[in-house]
Amino acid sequence: MNNQLDKAYRIYTVIAAIPYGNVISYGDVARLAGLPRGARLVGWVLKKLPEETQLPWHRVVNAQGKLISHNQQQRQRLLSEGITFKSNGHVDLKLYGWIP
DNA sequence: TTTCTGACAGTTT
DNA sequence: AAAACTGCCAGAA
C-alpha cells in the first residue's frame, strides 16, 4: 500500500540509518526512501516528530548544508558528533555527505 | 473542492 | 551570484 504512514515510515527508516558523524540532505533522504521528489515531505515528517524522538533528525540538513533556523540544538548536536562548519555556518556536504 | 503553506530541491532567469 | 519559478506531498482553512 501507499498511504502516508508507509511513506513516513520509510522516511523514518532512512533517517534512523544515518551513521553517527554524518549528515544527509532532505532530498537524499527522500530519494533513499523511494520518494525521488519528496524533499518537502521529509521536512513535513520531521516537523511532526515528538521532542523525545530518538531519530537523529539533526543529521538532516538542506542541500546547501544549511541548518533549520528555528533550532539551535541541531548545531550543538552536530558539533558533538565532530562535524565541522564552514565560515558561513553551513556544514560541508562534500566532507560529510552520506553515501550508503 | 480549491488554495495556500512548509525544517526542500532542481532548473531557469 | 541571486532571485524566481516549478515540482512534490500532506494538512489546514
PDB file of C-alpha atoms (C1' of nucleotides) in Angstrom:
ATOM      1  CA  MET A   1       0.000   0.000   0.000  1.00  0.00           C
ATOM      2  CA  ASN A   2       0.990   3.578  -0.400  1.00  0.00           C
ATOM      3  CA  ASN A   3      -0.690   5.501   2.347  1.00  0.00           C
ATOM      4  CA  GLN A   4       1.018   8.375   4.085  1.00  0.00           C
ATOM      5  CA  LEU A   5       2.084   6.231   7.006  1.00  0.00           C
ATOM      6  CA  ASP A   6       4.082   3.978   4.736  1.00  0.00           C
ATOM      7  CA  LYS A   7       5.870   6.962   3.294  1.00  0.00           C
ATOM      8  CA  ALA A   8       6.525   8.409   6.714  1.00  0.00           C
ATOM      9  CA  TYR A   9       7.755   5.034   7.897  1.00  0.00           C
ATOM     10  CA  ARG A  10      10.200   4.735   5.022  1.00  0.00           C
ATOM     11  CA  ILE A  11      11.465   8.193   5.837  1.00  0.00           C
ATOM     12  CA  TYR A  12      11.917   7.259   9.491  1.00  0.00           C
ATOM     13  CA  THR A  13      13.854   4.172   8.480  1.00  0.00           C
ATOM     14  CA  VAL A  14      16.231   6.093   6.273  1.00  0.00           C
ATOM     15  CA  ILE A  15      16.891   8.734   8.895  1.00  0.00           C
ATOM     16  CA  ALA A  16      17.396   6.140  11.607  1.00  0.00           C
ATOM     17  CA  ALA A  17      20.139   4.596   9.489  1.00  0.00           C
ATOM     18  CA  ILE A  18      22.226   7.750   9.094  1.00  0.00           C
ATOM     19  CA  PRO A  19      25.591   6.910  10.643  1.00  0.00           C
ATOM     20  CA  TYR A  20      26.952   8.886  13.570  1.00  0.00           C
ATOM     21  CA  GLY A  21      29.016  11.826  12.451  1.00  0.00           C
ATOM     22  CA  ASN A  22      27.357  12.064   9.042  1.00  0.00           C
ATOM     23  CA  VAL A  23      24.757  14.374   7.586  1.00  0.00           C
ATOM     24  CA  ILE A  24      22.364  13.978   4.687  1.00  0.00           C
ATOM     25  CA  SER A  25      20.156  16.330   2.728  1.00  0.00           C
ATOM     26  CA  TYR A  26      16.381  16.263   2.685  1.00  0.00           C
ATOM     27  CA  GLY A  27      16.435  15.367  -0.971  1.00  0.00           C
ATOM     28  CA  ASP A  28      18.695  12.386  -0.390  1.00  0.00           C
ATOM     29  CA  VAL A  29      16.514  11.116   2.437  1.00  0.00           C
ATOM     30  CA  ALA A  30      13.536  11.285   0.135  1.00  0.00           C
ATOM     31  CA  ARG A  31      15.381   9.560  -2.667  1.00  0.00           C
ATOM     32  CA  LEU A  32      16.555   6.727  -0.414  1.00  0.00           C
ATOM     33  CA  ALA A  33      13.027   6.373   0.893  1.00  0.00           C
ATOM     34  CA  GLY A  34      11.781   5.833  -2.637  1.00  0.00           C
ATOM     35  CA  LEU A  35      10.295   9.308  -2.970  1.00  0.00           C
ATOM     36  CA  PRO A  36      12.573  10.941  -5.544  1.00  0.00           C
ATOM     37  CA  ARG A  37      10.958  14.346  -5.279  1.00  0.00           C
ATOM     38  CA  GLY A  38       9.681  14.205  -1.753  1.00  0.00           C
ATOM     39  CA  ALA A  39      12.135  16.527  -0.027  1.00  0.00           C
ATOM     40  CA  ARG A  40       9.351  18.690   1.337  1.00  0.00           C
ATOM     41  CA  LEU A  41       7.574  15.670   2.663  1.00  0.00           C
ATOM     42  CA  VAL A  42      10.673  14.811   4.658  1.00  0.00           C
ATOM     43  CA  GLY A  43      10.568  18.262   6.190  1.00  0.00           C
ATOM     44  CA  TRP A  44       6.933  17.800   6.993  1.00  0.00           C
ATOM     45  CA  VAL A  45       7.547  14.467   8.677  1.00  0.00           C
ATOM     46  CA  LEU A  46      10.458  15.781  10.729  1.00  0.00           C
ATOM     47  CA  LYS A  47       8.463  18.749  11.881  1.00  0.00           C
ATOM     48  CA  LYS A  48       5.945  16.395  13.412  1.00  0.00           C
ATOM     49  CA  LEU A  49       8.470  14.379  15.384  1.00  0.00           C
ATOM     50  CA  PRO A  50       7.917  14.383  19.154  1.00  0.00           C
ATOM     51  CA  GLU A  51      10.507  16.106  21.343  1.00  0.00           C
ATOM     52  CA  GLU A  52      11.702  12.858  22.784  1.00  0.00           C
ATOM     53  CA  THR A  53      12.223  11.142  19.472  1.00  0.00           C
ATOM     54  CA  GLN A  54      15.327   9.009  19.177  1.00  0.00           C
ATOM     55  CA  LEU A  55      15.580   9.685  15.474  1.00  0.00           C
ATOM     56  CA  PRO A  56      18.792  11.552  14.541  1.00  0.00           C
ATOM     57  CA  TRP A  57      16.861  14.385  12.885  1.00  0.00           C
ATOM     58  CA  HIS A  58      19.754  16.733  13.481  1.00  0.00           C
ATOM     59  CA  ARG A  59      21.759  14.930  10.784  1.00  0.00           C
ATOM     60  CA  VAL A  60      19.329  16.135   8.123  1.00  0.00           C
ATOM     61  CA  VAL A  61      20.279  19.466   6.564  1.00  0.00           C
ATOM     62  CA  ASN A  62      19.231  21.184   3.377  1.00  0.00           C
ATOM     63  CA  ALA A  63      21.092  20.831   0.101  1.00  0.00           C
ATOM     64  CA  GLN A  64      23.194  23.912   0.788  1.00  0.00           C
ATOM     65  CA  GLY A  65      24.382  22.487   4.091  1.00  0.00           C
ATOM     66  CA  LYS A  66      22.287  24.984   6.000  1.00  0.00           C
ATOM     67  CA  LEU A  67      20.540  24.072   9.223  1.00  0.00           C
ATOM     68  CA  ILE A  68      16.955  24.792  10.056  1.00  0.00           C
ATOM     69  CA  SER A  69      16.581  28.222  11.529  1.00  0.00           C
ATOM     70  CA  HIS A  70      14.333  27.549  14.472  1.00  0.00           C
ATOM     71  CA  ASN A  71      16.548  25.136  16.257  1.00  0.00           C
ATOM     72  CA  GLN A  72      19.888  25.941  17.873  1.00  0.00           C
ATOM     73  CA  GLN A  73      20.101  22.446  19.190  1.00  0.00           C
ATOM     74  CA  GLN A  74      20.910  20.985  15.789  1.00  0.00           C
ATOM     75  CA  ARG A  75      24.260  22.747  15.507  1.00  0.00           C
ATOM     76  CA  GLN A  76      25.196  21.724  19.012  1.00  0.00           C
ATOM     77  CA  ARG A  77      24.416  18.068  18.365  1.00  0.00           C
ATOM     78  CA  LEU A  78      26.357  18.043  15.112  1.00  0.00           C
ATOM     79  CA  LEU A  79      29.354  19.668  16.780  1.00  0.00           C
ATOM     80  CA  SER A  80      29.289  16.993  19.446  1.00  0.00           C
ATOM     81  CA  GLU A  81      29.496  14.391  16.699  1.00  0.00           C
ATOM     82  CA  GLY A  82      32.623  16.009  15.355  1.00  0.00           C
ATOM     83  CA  ILE A  83      31.022  17.714  12.388  1.00  0.00           C
ATOM     84  CA  THR A  84      32.708  20.968  11.421  1.00  0.00           C
ATOM     85  CA  PHE A  85      31.190  24.061   9.896  1.00  0.00           C
ATOM     86  CA  LYS A  86      32.277  26.424   7.185  1.00  0.00           C
ATOM     87  CA  SER A  87      32.736  30.109   7.857  1.00  0.00           C
ATOM     88  CA  ASN A  88      29.223  30.792   6.623  1.00  0.00           C
ATOM     89  CA  GLY A  89      27.812  28.473   9.276  1.00  0.00           C
ATOM     90  CA  HIS A  90      26.925  25.685   6.844  1.00  0.00           C
ATOM     91  CA  VAL A  91      28.106  22.120   7.150  1.00  0.00           C
ATOM     92  CA  ASP A  92      30.358  20.859   4.386  1.00  0.00           C
ATOM     93  CA  LEU A  93      28.293  18.297   2.484  1.00  0.00           C
ATOM     94  CA  LYS A  94      31.333  17.292   0.450  1.00  0.00           C
ATOM     95  CA  LEU A  95      33.022  16.043   3.579  1.00  0.00           C
ATOM     96  CA  TYR A  96      30.074  14.590   5.374  1.00  0.00           C
ATOM     97  CA  GLY A  97      27.584  13.585   2.718  1.00  0.00           C
ATOM     98  CA  TRP A  98      26.259  10.149   3.417  1.00  0.00           C
ATOM     99  CA  ILE A  99      26.812   7.661   0.643  1.00  0.00           C
ATOM    100  CA  PRO A 100      25.138   4.400   1.663  1.00  0.00           C
TER     101      PRO A 100
ATOM    102  C1'  DT B   1     -13.066  21.372  -3.554  1.00  0.00           C
ATOM    103  C1'  DT B   2      -9.690  24.966  -4.134  1.00  0.00           C
ATOM    104  C1'  DT B   3      -5.949  27.332  -2.318  1.00  0.00           C
ATOM    105  C1'  DC B   4      -2.124  28.096   0.494  1.00  0.00           C
ATOM    106  C1'  DT B   5       1.818  26.770   3.241  1.00  0.00           C
ATOM    107  C1'  DG B   6       6.098  24.212   4.701  1.00  0.00           C
ATOM    108  C1'  DA B   7      12.528  22.222   8.891  1.00  0.00           C
ATOM    109  C1'  DC B   8      13.155  21.405   0.314  1.00  0.00           C
ATOM    110  C1'  DA B   9      15.416  20.790  -4.429  1.00  0.00           C
ATOM    111  C1'  DG B  10      16.449  21.467  -9.229  1.00  0.00           C
ATOM    112  C1'  DT B  11      16.213  24.408 -13.178  1.00  0.00           C
ATOM    113  C1'  DT B  12      15.822  28.694 -15.341  1.00  0.00           C
ATOM    114  C1'  DT B  13      16.129  33.690 -15.449  1.00  0.00           C
TER     115       DT B  13
ATOM    116  C1'  DA C   1      25.563  35.077  -7.944  1.00  0.00           C
ATOM    117  C1'  DA C   2      20.945  35.578  -6.668  1.00  0.00           C
ATOM    118  C1'  DA C   3      16.272  35.501  -7.281  1.00  0.00           C
ATOM    119  C1'  DA C   4      12.292  33.416  -9.432  1.00  0.00           C
ATOM    120  C1'  DC C   5       9.806  29.634 -10.899  1.00  0.00           C
ATOM    121  C1'  DT C   6       8.285  24.695 -10.851  1.00  0.00           C
ATOM    122  C1'  DG C   7       7.626  20.096  -8.853  1.00  0.00           C
ATOM    123  C1'  DC C   8       6.487  17.353  -4.948  1.00  0.00           C
ATOM    124  C1'  DC C   9       3.330  15.554  -0.867  1.00  0.00           C
ATOM    125  C1'  DA C  10       0.312  16.104   3.094  1.00  0.00           C
ATOM    126  C1'  DG C  11      -2.521  19.143   6.060  1.00  0.00           C
ATOM    127  C1'  DA C  12      -5.052  23.176   7.333  1.00  0.00           C
ATOM    128  C1'  DA C  13      -8.538  26.594   6.316  1.00  0.00           C
TER     129       DA C  13
END
